[in-house]
Coordinates of C-alpha atoms in Angstrom, one line a residue:
M650 CA -13.5 1.1 -6.5
R651 CA -10.8 -0.4 -8.3
E652 CA -9.0 -4.0 -8.4
A653 CA -5.2 -4.9 -8.5
K654 CA -4.2 -8.5 -9.8
L655 CA -2.5 -11.0 -7.8
N656 CA 0.8 -12.0 -9.2
F657 CA 2.2 -15.2 -9.0
D658 CA 5.4 -16.8 -9.2
R659 CA 5.7 -19.8 -12.3
N660 CA 4.9 -22.2 -9.6
G661 CA 1.4 -20.6 -9.4
D662 CA 2.6 -19.4 -5.5
P663 CA 1.3 -16.4 -4.8
L664 CA 4.2 -13.3 -4.6
G665 CA 1.5 -10.4 -3.9
V666 CA -0.4 -7.8 -5.3
A667 CA 0.8 -4.5 -6.2
I668 CA -1.8 -1.1 -5.7
V669 CA -1.2 2.4 -6.4
L670 CA -3.0 5.2 -4.8
S671 CA -3.3 8.8 -5.5
G672 CA -2.4 11.7 -3.7
E673 CA -5.7 12.2 -2.5
E674 CA -6.2 8.9 -1.5
L675 CA -2.9 9.2 0.7
E676 CA -4.0 12.0 2.0
E677 CA -7.5 10.6 3.1
L678 CA -5.3 8.1 5.0
G679 CA -3.7 10.5 6.5
V680 CA -0.3 10.6 5.0
D681 CA 2.1 13.9 5.0
L682 CA 2.8 14.5 1.6
D683 CA 5.5 16.4 2.4
S684 CA 6.9 12.6 3.3
D685 CA 9.9 11.1 1.2
A686 CA 8.6 7.5 2.0
V687 CA 5.7 5.9 3.1
A688 CA 5.4 3.4 5.6
Y689 CA 2.7 0.5 5.8
W690 CA 2.1 -2.3 7.7
I691 CA -1.0 -4.6 8.5
E692 CA -2.2 -4.5 12.6
D693 CA -5.0 -6.2 13.2
G694 CA -5.9 -6.9 9.7
E695 CA -5.8 -3.4 8.6
L696 CA -3.6 -1.7 6.2
Q697 CA -2.1 1.0 8.1
F698 CA -0.2 3.6 6.4
E699 CA 2.3 6.2 7.7
G700 CA 4.3 8.9 5.3
R701 CA 8.2 9.1 6.9
S702 CA 10.8 11.9 6.1
Q703 CA 13.9 10.7 5.6

């Protein structure tokens, strides 16, 4: 398990979190590694991924 640090603006409001996934992890998520980009979204409270060719 890894963790990512939340980032905050000058007022202390949360900006977000950056995560880095390996190629192996992306494959496990079903991403086509021949893609040019990865689309992601939240659906029913879960993070979803999809490879996209441009």
